[in-house]
Amino acid sequence: MPSDPDKVFPTGLTAGQAEELHGYMIGGTRSFFMISALAHILAYILTPWLK
Amino acid sequence: MINGKMWLVVKPTVGIPLFLAGVVVASLSVHTALLLNTAYFPAFLRGAAPARTSDVGPAPGVAMSKVMLEQR
């Protein structure tokens, strides 16, 4: 039986809303990763780290 | 993948702050470890000129922090 797309789960979200929210979480995590990668590159260049 | 369905189980008003708090704890612990175990990080915070890689001696560890505390 295909799940009801409008069913509201205990957290107050529908399945579609949960997927949408998770998309934002993943996007935010990717942004954090890119900023962190840049910071590590700068740390490698500007500090004695790993040298 | 089914990861998105976690928000059908965990309320976002609980899960998101917990997730971000975890990131804060991880970040603070890494920066603290660097502060205690490198020479260049405390020197940077003191505004010292960036040490050339040849100048940098072995990482003094906690001893460096004691030196800093005594200098205050």
PDB file of C-alpha atoms in Angstrom:
ATOM      1  CA  MET A   1       0.000   0.000   0.000  1.00  0.00           C
ATOM      2  CA  PRO A   2       1.747   3.257  -1.117  1.00  0.00           C
ATOM      3  CA  SER A   3       2.315   5.383   1.973  1.00  0.00           C
ATOM      4  CA  ASP A   4       0.032   8.346   2.344  1.00  0.00           C
ATOM      5  CA  PRO A   5       2.073  11.462   1.383  1.00  0.00           C
ATOM      6  CA  ASP A   6      -0.061  13.647   3.623  1.00  0.00           C
ATOM      7  CA  LYS A   7       0.345  11.502   6.728  1.00  0.00           C
ATOM      8  CA  VAL A   8       1.652  13.601   9.619  1.00  0.00           C
ATOM      9  CA  PHE A   9       4.137  11.699  11.758  1.00  0.00           C
ATOM     10  CA  PRO A  10       4.703  12.120  15.516  1.00  0.00           C
ATOM     11  CA  THR A  11       7.304  14.812  14.896  1.00  0.00           C
ATOM     12  CA  GLY A  12       4.663  16.875  13.117  1.00  0.00           C
ATOM     13  CA  LEU A  13       6.204  16.451   9.662  1.00  0.00           C
ATOM     14  CA  THR A  14       5.026  14.674   6.567  1.00  0.00           C
ATOM     15  CA  ALA A  15       7.459  12.454   4.660  1.00  0.00           C
ATOM     16  CA  GLY A  16       7.934  15.170   2.039  1.00  0.00           C
ATOM     17  CA  GLN A  17       8.717  17.799   4.647  1.00  0.00           C
ATOM     18  CA  ALA A  18      11.236  15.481   6.308  1.00  0.00           C
ATOM     19  CA  GLU A  19      13.024  14.943   2.999  1.00  0.00           C
ATOM     20  CA  GLU A  20      13.005  18.690   2.324  1.00  0.00           C
ATOM     21  CA  LEU A  21      14.436  19.454   5.758  1.00  0.00           C
ATOM     22  CA  HIS A  22      17.095  16.796   5.324  1.00  0.00           C
ATOM     23  CA  GLY A  23      18.050  18.400   2.036  1.00  0.00           C
ATOM     24  CA  TYR A  24      18.758  21.632   3.865  1.00  0.00           C
ATOM     25  CA  MET A  25      20.787  19.754   6.504  1.00  0.00           C
ATOM     26  CA  ILE A  26      22.883  18.126   3.801  1.00  0.00           C
ATOM     27  CA  GLY A  27      23.359  21.443   2.011  1.00  0.00           C
ATOM     28  CA  GLY A  28      24.476  23.102   5.216  1.00  0.00           C
ATOM     29  CA  THR A  29      26.855  20.269   5.973  1.00  0.00           C
ATOM     30  CA  ARG A  30      28.368  20.574   2.488  1.00  0.00           C
ATOM     31  CA  SER A  31      28.886  24.312   2.994  1.00  0.00           C
ATOM     32  CA  PHE A  32      30.538  23.605   6.338  1.00  0.00           C
ATOM     33  CA  PHE A  33      32.776  21.031   4.648  1.00  0.00           C
ATOM     34  CA  MET A  34      33.894  23.491   1.955  1.00  0.00           C
ATOM     35  CA  ILE A  35      34.672  26.209   4.493  1.00  0.00           C
ATOM     36  CA  SER A  36      36.531  23.681   6.613  1.00  0.00           C
ATOM     37  CA  ALA A  37      38.511  22.410   3.628  1.00  0.00           C
ATOM     38  CA  LEU A  38      39.548  25.992   2.826  1.00  0.00           C
ATOM     39  CA  ALA A  39      40.584  26.535   6.458  1.00  0.00           C
ATOM     40  CA  HIS A  40      42.689  23.382   6.422  1.00  0.00           C
ATOM     41  CA  ILE A  41      44.384  24.451   3.178  1.00  0.00           C
ATOM     42  CA  LEU A  42      45.204  27.840   4.704  1.00  0.00           C
ATOM     43  CA  ALA A  43      46.439  26.157   7.902  1.00  0.00           C
ATOM     44  CA  TYR A  44      48.681  23.872   5.839  1.00  0.00           C
ATOM     45  CA  ILE A  45      50.098  26.839   3.884  1.00  0.00           C
ATOM     46  CA  LEU A  46      50.465  29.326   6.741  1.00  0.00           C
ATOM     47  CA  THR A  47      51.495  27.147   9.693  1.00  0.00           C
ATOM     48  CA  PRO A  48      54.180  24.510  10.352  1.00  0.00           C
ATOM     49  CA  TRP A  49      51.442  21.890  10.416  1.00  0.00           C
ATOM     50  CA  LEU A  50      52.542  18.627   8.708  1.00  0.00           C
ATOM     51  CA  LYS A  51      55.925  20.087   7.822  1.00  0.00           C
TER      52      LYS A  51
ATOM     53  CA  MET B   1      18.381   6.882   0.839  1.00  0.00           C
ATOM     54  CA  ILE B   2      16.186   6.821   3.876  1.00  0.00           C
ATOM     55  CA  ASN B   3      18.198   9.229   6.003  1.00  0.00           C
ATOM     56  CA  GLY B   4      15.672  11.998   5.474  1.00  0.00           C
ATOM     57  CA  LYS B   5      13.088   9.907   7.294  1.00  0.00           C
ATOM     58  CA  MET B   6      14.956  10.502  10.557  1.00  0.00           C
ATOM     59  CA  TRP B   7      12.905  13.693  10.873  1.00  0.00           C
ATOM     60  CA  LEU B   8       9.810  11.546  11.090  1.00  0.00           C
ATOM     61  CA  VAL B   9      11.250  10.149  14.305  1.00  0.00           C
ATOM     62  CA  VAL B  10      13.371  12.993  15.705  1.00  0.00           C
ATOM     63  CA  LYS B  11      11.726  16.376  16.121  1.00  0.00           C
ATOM     64  CA  PRO B  12      13.723  19.003  14.174  1.00  0.00           C
ATOM     65  CA  THR B  13      13.468  21.394  17.134  1.00  0.00           C
ATOM     66  CA  VAL B  14      15.475  18.800  19.081  1.00  0.00           C
ATOM     67  CA  GLY B  15      17.619  17.212  16.381  1.00  0.00           C
ATOM     68  CA  ILE B  16      18.995  20.327  14.736  1.00  0.00           C
ATOM     69  CA  PRO B  17      20.242  22.039  17.924  1.00  0.00           C
ATOM     70  CA  LEU B  18      21.756  18.726  19.056  1.00  0.00           C
ATOM     71  CA  PHE B  19      23.495  18.330  15.704  1.00  0.00           C
ATOM     72  CA  LEU B  20      24.897  21.871  15.812  1.00  0.00           C
ATOM     73  CA  ALA B  21      25.933  21.470  19.460  1.00  0.00           C
ATOM     74  CA  GLY B  22      27.890  18.398  18.427  1.00  0.00           C
ATOM     75  CA  VAL B  23      29.707  20.420  15.808  1.00  0.00           C
ATOM     76  CA  VAL B  24      30.532  23.095  18.416  1.00  0.00           C
ATOM     77  CA  VAL B  25      31.884  20.525  20.892  1.00  0.00           C
ATOM     78  CA  ALA B  26      34.025  18.894  18.209  1.00  0.00           C
ATOM     79  CA  SER B  27      35.373  22.219  17.016  1.00  0.00           C
ATOM     80  CA  LEU B  28      36.183  23.494  20.503  1.00  0.00           C
ATOM     81  CA  SER B  29      37.968  20.264  21.418  1.00  0.00           C
ATOM     82  CA  VAL B  30      40.114  20.324  18.283  1.00  0.00           C
ATOM     83  CA  HIS B  31      41.052  23.966  18.734  1.00  0.00           C
ATOM     84  CA  THR B  32      41.823  23.390  22.424  1.00  0.00           C
ATOM     85  CA  ALA B  33      44.021  20.434  21.556  1.00  0.00           C
ATOM     86  CA  LEU B  34      45.872  22.581  19.029  1.00  0.00           C
ATOM     87  CA  LEU B  35      46.212  25.411  21.547  1.00  0.00           C
ATOM     88  CA  LEU B  36      47.730  23.082  24.141  1.00  0.00           C
ATOM     89  CA  ASN B  37      49.935  21.050  21.826  1.00  0.00           C
ATOM     90  CA  THR B  38      51.405  23.481  19.314  1.00  0.00           C
ATOM     91  CA  ALA B  39      53.703  26.472  19.611  1.00  0.00           C
ATOM     92  CA  TYR B  40      52.417  28.364  16.617  1.00  0.00           C
ATOM     93  CA  PHE B  41      48.762  28.626  17.729  1.00  0.00           C
ATOM     94  CA  PRO B  42      49.457  30.322  21.104  1.00  0.00           C
ATOM     95  CA  ALA B  43      52.053  32.472  19.345  1.00  0.00           C
ATOM     96  CA  PHE B  44      49.456  33.503  16.790  1.00  0.00           C
ATOM     97  CA  LEU B  45      47.019  34.488  19.548  1.00  0.00           C
ATOM     98  CA  ARG B  46      49.798  36.512  21.185  1.00  0.00           C
ATOM     99  CA  GLY B  47      50.278  38.342  17.926  1.00  0.00           C
ATOM    100  CA  ALA B  48      53.780  36.989  17.400  1.00  0.00           C
ATOM    101  CA  ALA B  49      55.177  37.163  13.842  1.00  0.00           C
ATOM    102  CA  PRO B  50      54.533  33.890  11.970  1.00  0.00           C
ATOM    103  CA  ALA B  51      57.464  31.558  12.783  1.00  0.00           C
ATOM    104  CA  ARG B  52      59.421  30.353   9.756  1.00  0.00           C
ATOM    105  CA  THR B  53      59.188  26.537   9.556  1.00  0.00           C
ATOM    106  CA  SER B  54      62.944  26.337  10.343  1.00  0.00           C
ATOM    107  CA  ASP B  55      62.442  28.221  13.629  1.00  0.00           C
ATOM    108  CA  VAL B  56      59.775  25.986  15.036  1.00  0.00           C
ATOM    109  CA  GLY B  57      61.109  23.651  17.686  1.00  0.00           C
ATOM    110  CA  PRO B  58      59.325  20.508  18.872  1.00  0.00           C
ATOM    111  CA  ALA B  59      55.727  21.085  20.046  1.00  0.00           C
ATOM    112  CA  PRO B  60      56.180  21.880  23.768  1.00  0.00           C
ATOM    113  CA  GLY B  61      52.736  20.606  24.754  1.00  0.00           C
ATOM    114  CA  VAL B  62      51.303  21.674  28.048  1.00  0.00           C
ATOM    115  CA  ALA B  63      54.711  23.079  29.113  1.00  0.00           C
ATOM    116  CA  MET B  64      54.116  25.901  26.645  1.00  0.00           C
ATOM    117  CA  SER B  65      50.861  26.796  28.344  1.00  0.00           C
ATOM    118  CA  LYS B  66      52.598  26.927  31.735  1.00  0.00           C
ATOM    119  CA  VAL B  67      55.206  29.285  30.255  1.00  0.00           C
ATOM    120  CA  MET B  68      52.434  31.478  28.877  1.00  0.00           C
ATOM    121  CA  LEU B  69      50.645  31.546  32.231  1.00  0.00           C
ATOM    122  CA  GLU B  70      53.844  32.527  34.056  1.00  0.00           C
ATOM    123  CA  GLN B  71      54.472  35.347  31.598  1.00  0.00           C
ATOM    124  CA  ARG B  72      51.144  36.984  32.406  1.00  0.00           C
TER     125      ARG B  72
END
